PDB file of C-alpha atoms in Angstrom:
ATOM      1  CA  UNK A   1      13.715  16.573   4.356  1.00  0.00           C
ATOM      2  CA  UNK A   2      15.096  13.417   2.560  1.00  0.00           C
ATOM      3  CA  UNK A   3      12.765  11.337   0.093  1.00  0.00           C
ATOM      4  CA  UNK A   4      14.176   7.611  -0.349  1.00  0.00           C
ATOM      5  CA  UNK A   5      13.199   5.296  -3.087  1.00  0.00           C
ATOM      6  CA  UNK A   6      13.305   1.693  -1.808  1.00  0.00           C
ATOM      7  CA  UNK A   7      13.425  -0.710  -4.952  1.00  0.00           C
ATOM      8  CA  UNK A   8      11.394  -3.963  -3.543  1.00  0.00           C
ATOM      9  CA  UNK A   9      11.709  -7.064  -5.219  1.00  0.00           C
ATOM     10  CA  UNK A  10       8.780  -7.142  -7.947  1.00  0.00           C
ATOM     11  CA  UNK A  11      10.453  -4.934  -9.492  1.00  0.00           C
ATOM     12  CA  UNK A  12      13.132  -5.250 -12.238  1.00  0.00           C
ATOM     13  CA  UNK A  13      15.650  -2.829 -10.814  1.00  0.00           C
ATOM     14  CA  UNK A  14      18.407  -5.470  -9.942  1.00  0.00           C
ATOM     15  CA  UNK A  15      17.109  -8.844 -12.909  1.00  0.00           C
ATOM     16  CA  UNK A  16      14.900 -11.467 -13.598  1.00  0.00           C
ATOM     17  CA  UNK A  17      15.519 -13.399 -10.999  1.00  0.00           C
ATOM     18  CA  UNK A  18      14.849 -10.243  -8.297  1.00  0.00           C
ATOM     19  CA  UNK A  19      11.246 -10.163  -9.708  1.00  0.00           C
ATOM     20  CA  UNK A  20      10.504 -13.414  -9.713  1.00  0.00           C
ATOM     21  CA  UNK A  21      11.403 -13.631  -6.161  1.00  0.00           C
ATOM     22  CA  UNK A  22       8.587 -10.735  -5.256  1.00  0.00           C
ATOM     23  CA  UNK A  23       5.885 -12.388  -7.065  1.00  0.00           C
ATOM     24  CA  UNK A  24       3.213 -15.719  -6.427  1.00  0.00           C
ATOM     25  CA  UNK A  25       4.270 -17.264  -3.392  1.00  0.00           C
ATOM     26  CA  UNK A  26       7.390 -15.246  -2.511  1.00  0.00           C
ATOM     27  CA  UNK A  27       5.545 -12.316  -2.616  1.00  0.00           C
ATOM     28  CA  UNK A  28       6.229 -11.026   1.222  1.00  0.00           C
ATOM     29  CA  UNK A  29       9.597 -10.534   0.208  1.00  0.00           C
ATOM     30  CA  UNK A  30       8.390  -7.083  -1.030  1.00  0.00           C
ATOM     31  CA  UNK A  31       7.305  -6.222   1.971  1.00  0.00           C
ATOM     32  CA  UNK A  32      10.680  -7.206   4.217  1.00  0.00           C
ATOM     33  CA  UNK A  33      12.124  -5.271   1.553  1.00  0.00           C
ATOM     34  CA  UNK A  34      10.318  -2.206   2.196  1.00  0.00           C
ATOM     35  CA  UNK A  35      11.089  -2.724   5.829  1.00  0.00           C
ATOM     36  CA  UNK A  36      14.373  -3.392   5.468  1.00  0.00           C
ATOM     37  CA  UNK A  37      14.682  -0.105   3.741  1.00  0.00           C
ATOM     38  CA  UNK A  38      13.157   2.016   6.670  1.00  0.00           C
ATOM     39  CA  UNK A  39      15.693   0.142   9.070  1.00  0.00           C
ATOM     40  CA  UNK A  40      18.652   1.041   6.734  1.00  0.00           C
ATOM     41  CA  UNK A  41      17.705   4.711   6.859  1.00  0.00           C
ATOM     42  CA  UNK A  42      16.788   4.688  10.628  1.00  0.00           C
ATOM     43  CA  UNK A  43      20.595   2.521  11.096  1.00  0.00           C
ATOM     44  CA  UNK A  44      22.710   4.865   9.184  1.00  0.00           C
ATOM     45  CA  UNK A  45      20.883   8.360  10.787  1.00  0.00           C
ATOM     46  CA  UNK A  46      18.992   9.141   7.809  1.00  0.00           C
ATOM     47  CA  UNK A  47      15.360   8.916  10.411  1.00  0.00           C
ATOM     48  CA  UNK A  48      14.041   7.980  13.348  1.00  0.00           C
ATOM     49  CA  UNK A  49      10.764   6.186  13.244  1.00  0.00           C
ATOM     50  CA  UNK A  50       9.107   9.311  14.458  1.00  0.00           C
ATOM     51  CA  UNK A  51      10.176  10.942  11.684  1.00  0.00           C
ATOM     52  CA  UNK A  52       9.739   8.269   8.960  1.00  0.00           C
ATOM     53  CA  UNK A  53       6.694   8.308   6.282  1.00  0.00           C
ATOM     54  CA  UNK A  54       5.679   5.844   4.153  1.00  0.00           C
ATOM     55  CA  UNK A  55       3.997   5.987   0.487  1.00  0.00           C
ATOM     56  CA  UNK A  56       2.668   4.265  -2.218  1.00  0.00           C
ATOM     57  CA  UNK A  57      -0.321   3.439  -4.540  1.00  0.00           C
ATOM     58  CA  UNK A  58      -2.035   0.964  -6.230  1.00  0.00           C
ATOM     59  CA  UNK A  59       0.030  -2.263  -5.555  1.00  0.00           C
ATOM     60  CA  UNK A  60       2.394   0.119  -3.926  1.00  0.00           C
ATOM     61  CA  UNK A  61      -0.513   1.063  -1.611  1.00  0.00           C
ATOM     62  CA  UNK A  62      -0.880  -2.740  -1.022  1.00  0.00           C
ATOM     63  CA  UNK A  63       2.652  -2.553   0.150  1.00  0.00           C
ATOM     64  CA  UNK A  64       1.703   0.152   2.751  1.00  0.00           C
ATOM     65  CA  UNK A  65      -1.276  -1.683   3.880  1.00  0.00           C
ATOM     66  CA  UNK A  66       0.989  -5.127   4.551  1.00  0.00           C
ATOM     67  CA  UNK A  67       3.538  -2.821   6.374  1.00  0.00           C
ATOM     68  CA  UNK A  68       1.756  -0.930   8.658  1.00  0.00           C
ATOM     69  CA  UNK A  69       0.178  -4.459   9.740  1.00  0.00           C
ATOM     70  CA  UNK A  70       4.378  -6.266   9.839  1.00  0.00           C
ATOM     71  CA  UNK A  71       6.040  -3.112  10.920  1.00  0.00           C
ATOM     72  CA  UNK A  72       3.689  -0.135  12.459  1.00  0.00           C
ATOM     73  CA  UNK A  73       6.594   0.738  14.975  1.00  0.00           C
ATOM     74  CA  UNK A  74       8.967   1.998  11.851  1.00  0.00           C
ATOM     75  CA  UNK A  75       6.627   4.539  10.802  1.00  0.00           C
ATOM     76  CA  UNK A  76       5.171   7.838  11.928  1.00  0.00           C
ATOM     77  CA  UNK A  77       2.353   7.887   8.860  1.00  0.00           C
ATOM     78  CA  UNK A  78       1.568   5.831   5.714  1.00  0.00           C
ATOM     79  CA  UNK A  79       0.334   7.276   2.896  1.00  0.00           C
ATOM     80  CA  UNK A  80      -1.705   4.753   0.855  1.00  0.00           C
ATOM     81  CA  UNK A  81      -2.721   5.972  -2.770  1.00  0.00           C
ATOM     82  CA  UNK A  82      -5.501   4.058  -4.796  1.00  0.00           C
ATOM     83  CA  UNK A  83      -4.470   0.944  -1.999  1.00  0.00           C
ATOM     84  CA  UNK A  84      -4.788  -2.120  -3.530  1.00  0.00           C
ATOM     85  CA  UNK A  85      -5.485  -3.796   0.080  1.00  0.00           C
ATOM     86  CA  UNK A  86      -8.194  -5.999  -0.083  1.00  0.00           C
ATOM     87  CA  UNK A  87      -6.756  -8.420  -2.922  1.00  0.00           C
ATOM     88  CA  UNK A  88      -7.848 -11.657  -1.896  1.00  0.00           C
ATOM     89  CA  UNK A  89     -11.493 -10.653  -2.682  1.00  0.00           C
ATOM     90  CA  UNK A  90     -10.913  -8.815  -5.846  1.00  0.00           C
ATOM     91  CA  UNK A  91      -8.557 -11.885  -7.167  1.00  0.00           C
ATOM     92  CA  UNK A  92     -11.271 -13.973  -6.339  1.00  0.00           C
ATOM     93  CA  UNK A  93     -13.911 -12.615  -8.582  1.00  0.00           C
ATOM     94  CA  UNK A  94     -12.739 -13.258 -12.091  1.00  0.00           C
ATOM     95  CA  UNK A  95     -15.953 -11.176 -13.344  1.00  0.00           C
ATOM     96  CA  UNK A  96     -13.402  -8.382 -12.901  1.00  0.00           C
ATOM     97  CA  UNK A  97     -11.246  -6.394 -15.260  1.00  0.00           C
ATOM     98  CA  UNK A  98      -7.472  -7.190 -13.784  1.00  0.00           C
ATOM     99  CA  UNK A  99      -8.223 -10.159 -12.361  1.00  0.00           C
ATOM    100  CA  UNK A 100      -7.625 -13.072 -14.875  1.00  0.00           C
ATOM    101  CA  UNK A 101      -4.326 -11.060 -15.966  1.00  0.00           C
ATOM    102  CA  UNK A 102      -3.321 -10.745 -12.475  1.00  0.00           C
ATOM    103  CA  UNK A 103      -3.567 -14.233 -11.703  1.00  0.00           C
ATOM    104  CA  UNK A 104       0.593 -14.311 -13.234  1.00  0.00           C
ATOM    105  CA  UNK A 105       1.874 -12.350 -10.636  1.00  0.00           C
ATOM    106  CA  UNK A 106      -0.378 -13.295  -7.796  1.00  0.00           C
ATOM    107  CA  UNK A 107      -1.654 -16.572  -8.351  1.00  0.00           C
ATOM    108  CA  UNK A 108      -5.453 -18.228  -8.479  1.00  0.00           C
ATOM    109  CA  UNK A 109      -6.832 -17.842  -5.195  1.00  0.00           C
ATOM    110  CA  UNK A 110      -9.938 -19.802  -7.049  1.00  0.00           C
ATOM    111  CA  UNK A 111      -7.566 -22.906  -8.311  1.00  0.00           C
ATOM    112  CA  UNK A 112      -5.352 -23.009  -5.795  1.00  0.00           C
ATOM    113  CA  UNK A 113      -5.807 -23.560  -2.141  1.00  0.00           C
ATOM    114  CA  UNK A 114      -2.162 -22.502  -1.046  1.00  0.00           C
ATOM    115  CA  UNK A 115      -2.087 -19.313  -2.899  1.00  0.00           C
ATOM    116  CA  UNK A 116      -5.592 -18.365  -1.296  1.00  0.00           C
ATOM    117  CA  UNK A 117      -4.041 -18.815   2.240  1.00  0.00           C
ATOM    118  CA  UNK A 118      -0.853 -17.225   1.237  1.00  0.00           C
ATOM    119  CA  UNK A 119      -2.478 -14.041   0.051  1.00  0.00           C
ATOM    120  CA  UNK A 120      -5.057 -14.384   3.400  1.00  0.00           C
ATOM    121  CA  UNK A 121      -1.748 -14.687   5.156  1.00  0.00           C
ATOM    122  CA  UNK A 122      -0.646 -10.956   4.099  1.00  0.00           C
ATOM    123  CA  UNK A 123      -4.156  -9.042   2.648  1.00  0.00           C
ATOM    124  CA  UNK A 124      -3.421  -5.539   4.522  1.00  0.00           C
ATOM    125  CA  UNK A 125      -7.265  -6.040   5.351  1.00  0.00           C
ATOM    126  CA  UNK A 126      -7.523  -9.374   6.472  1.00  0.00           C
ATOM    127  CA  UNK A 127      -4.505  -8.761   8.874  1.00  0.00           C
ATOM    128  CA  UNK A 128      -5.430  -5.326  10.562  1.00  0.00           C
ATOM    129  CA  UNK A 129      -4.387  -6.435  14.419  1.00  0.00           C
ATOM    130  CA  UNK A 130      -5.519  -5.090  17.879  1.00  0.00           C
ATOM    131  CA  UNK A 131      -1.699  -2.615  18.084  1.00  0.00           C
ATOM    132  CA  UNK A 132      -1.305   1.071  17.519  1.00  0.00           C
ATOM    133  CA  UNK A 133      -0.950   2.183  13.970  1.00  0.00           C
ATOM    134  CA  UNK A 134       0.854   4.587  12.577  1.00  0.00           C
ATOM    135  CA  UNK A 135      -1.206   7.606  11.015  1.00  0.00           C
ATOM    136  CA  UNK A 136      -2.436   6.455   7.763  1.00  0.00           C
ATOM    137  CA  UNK A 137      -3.623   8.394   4.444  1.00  0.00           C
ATOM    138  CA  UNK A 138      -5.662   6.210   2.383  1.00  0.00           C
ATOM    139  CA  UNK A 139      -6.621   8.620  -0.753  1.00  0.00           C
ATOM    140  CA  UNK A 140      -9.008   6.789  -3.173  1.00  0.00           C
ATOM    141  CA  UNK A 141     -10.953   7.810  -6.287  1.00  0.00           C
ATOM    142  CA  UNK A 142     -15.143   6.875  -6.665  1.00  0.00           C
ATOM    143  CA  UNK A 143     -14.868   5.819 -10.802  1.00  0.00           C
ATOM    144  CA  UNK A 144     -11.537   4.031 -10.055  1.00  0.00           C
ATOM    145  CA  UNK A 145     -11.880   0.118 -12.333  1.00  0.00           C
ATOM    146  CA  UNK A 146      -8.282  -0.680 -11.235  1.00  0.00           C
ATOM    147  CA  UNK A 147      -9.094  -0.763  -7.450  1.00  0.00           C
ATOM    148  CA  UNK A 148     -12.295  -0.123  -6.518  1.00  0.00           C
ATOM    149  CA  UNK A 149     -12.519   2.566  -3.933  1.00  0.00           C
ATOM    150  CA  UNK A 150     -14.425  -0.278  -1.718  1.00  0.00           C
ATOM    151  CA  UNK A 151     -11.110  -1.664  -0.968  1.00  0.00           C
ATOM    152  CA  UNK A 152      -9.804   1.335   0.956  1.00  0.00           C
ATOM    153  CA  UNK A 153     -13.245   1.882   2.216  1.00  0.00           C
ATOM    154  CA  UNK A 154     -13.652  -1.130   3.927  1.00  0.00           C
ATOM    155  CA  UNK A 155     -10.157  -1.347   5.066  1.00  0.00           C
ATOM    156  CA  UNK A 156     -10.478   2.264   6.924  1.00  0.00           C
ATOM    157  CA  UNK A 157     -13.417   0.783   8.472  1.00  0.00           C
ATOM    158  CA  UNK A 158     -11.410  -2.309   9.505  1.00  0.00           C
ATOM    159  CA  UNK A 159      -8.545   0.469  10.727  1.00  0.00           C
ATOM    160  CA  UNK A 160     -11.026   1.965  13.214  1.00  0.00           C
ATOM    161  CA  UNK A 161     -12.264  -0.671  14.716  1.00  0.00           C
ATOM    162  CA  UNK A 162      -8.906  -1.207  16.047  1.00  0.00           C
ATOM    163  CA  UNK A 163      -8.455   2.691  16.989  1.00  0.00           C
ATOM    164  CA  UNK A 164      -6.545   3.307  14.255  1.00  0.00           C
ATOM    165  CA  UNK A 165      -5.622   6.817  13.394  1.00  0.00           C
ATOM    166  CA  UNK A 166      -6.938   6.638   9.993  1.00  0.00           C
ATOM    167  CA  UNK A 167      -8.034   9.544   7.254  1.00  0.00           C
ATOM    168  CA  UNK A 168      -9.875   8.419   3.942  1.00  0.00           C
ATOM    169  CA  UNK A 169     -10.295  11.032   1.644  1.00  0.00           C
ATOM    170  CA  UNK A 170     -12.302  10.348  -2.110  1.00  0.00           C
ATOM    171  CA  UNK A 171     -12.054  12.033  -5.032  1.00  0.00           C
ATOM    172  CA  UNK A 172     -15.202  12.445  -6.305  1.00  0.00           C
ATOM    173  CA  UNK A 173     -14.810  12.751 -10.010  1.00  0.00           C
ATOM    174  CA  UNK A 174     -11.035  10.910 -10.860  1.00  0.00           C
ATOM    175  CA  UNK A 175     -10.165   7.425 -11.410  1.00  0.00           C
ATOM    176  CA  UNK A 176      -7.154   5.114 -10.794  1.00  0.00           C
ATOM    177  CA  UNK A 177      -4.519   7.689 -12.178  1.00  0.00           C
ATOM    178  CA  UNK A 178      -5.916  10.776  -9.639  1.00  0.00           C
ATOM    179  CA  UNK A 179      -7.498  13.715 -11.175  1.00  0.00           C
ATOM    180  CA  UNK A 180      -7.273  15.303 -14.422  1.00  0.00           C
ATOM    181  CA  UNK A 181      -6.216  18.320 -15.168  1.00  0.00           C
ATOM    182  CA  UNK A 182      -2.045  20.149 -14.368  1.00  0.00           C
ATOM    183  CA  UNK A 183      -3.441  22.501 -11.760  1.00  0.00           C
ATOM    184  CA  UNK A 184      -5.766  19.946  -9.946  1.00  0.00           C
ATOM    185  CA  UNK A 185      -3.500  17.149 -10.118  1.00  0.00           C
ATOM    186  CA  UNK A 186      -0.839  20.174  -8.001  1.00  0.00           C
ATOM    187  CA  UNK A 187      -3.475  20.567  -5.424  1.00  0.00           C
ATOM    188  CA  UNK A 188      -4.024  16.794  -4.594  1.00  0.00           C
ATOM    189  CA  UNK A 189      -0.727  16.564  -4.348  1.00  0.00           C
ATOM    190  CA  UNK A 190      -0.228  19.457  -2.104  1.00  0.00           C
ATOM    191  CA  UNK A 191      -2.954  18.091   0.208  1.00  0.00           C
ATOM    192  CA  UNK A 192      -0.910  14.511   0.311  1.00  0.00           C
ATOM    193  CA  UNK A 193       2.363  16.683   1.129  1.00  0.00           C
ATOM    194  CA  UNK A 194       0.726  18.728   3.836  1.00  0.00           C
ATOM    195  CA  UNK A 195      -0.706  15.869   5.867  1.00  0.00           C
ATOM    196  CA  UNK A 196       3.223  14.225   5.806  1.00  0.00           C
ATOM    197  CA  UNK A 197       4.571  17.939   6.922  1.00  0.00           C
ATOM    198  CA  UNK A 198       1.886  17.659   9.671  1.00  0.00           C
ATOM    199  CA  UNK A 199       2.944  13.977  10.322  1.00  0.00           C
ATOM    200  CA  UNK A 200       6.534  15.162  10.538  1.00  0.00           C
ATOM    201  CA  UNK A 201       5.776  18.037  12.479  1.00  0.00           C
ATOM    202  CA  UNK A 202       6.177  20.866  10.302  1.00  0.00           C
ATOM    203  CA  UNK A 203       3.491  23.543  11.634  1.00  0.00           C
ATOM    204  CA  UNK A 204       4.811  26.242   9.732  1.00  0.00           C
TER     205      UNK A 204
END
């Protein structure tokens, strides 16, 4: 097994000027990024798309939900924690916690009418297609106020209509940062790294 970090733009790994070309309007370069990534790994030997999973949460899970929908073929699951992947509604409603903050690195949907069709352009759940999907993990949490477990919900839903090989699992009792406690936060994690072993093909 080999675990890669990709460093996307939006983040501040490599400047200023790397963020501010994954944020507002630029903000799909964070997802050719990510793709990029997987086809460096698969182009130097490091994978093969059947043996290539995918992960991250919150707007990292946002990330997943925008790449299985650009890339599905690269991928043998995504793992999508806490998925922020119905943004265009939530940025949309300022009534919300994150939203007005947000509106920096995302733009105002509400103010301005080419942000709102850029984000439409790439919302993971605006832009589930008709194609095969990877496998997909969406794990989401019922008191989460960062991204409200609707979001994955309705997304899964979307996922299936299509056929899409989709599991949603909910914690019950844990919010935006998993649950609590050393020895429960080991078992969700366990569960997360069992499905990839299964995804991967490790029976045993």
């Amino acid at each position: 097994m080999l675990y890669a970090v990709a460093h996307v733009r939006g983040g501040g790994e490599l400047g200023r000027e790397w963020y501010e070309q994954g944020r507002l309007l630029t903000k799909r370069n964070t997802f050719t990024d990510f793709v990029a990534a997987a086809d460096h790994l698969i182009a130097e030997g490091y994978a093969t798309p059947e043996r290539l999973v995918a992960e991250g949460g919150s707007a990292g899970g946002l990330l997943m939900g925008a790449v299985a929908n650009l890339a599905p073929d690269r991928f043998a699951g995504i793992l999508a924690s806490v998925p922020f992947v119905d943004p265009l509604t939530s940025i949309l409603d300022p009534s919300l916690p994150l939203t007005v903050i947000e509106w920096d690195e995302w733009g105002n949907p509400l103010a301005d009418p080419e942000v709102y069709a850029y984000m439409k352009s790439y919302s993971p759940y605006e832009n589930v297609a008709e194609h095969p999907y990877p496998r997909i993990l969406a794990m989401t949490s019922l008191n989460d106020t960062r991204v409200l477990y609707v979001e994955p919900a309705k997304w899964v839903a979307r996922l299936r209509e299509v056929g899409a090989p989709v599991l949603l699992k909910t914690e019950m009792s844990a919010g935006h940062g998993g649950v609590s406690g050393r020895y429960s936060a080991w078992r969700e994690r366990a569960f997360e790294l069992a499905w990839i072993l299964d995804v991967l093909g490790y029976d045993s």
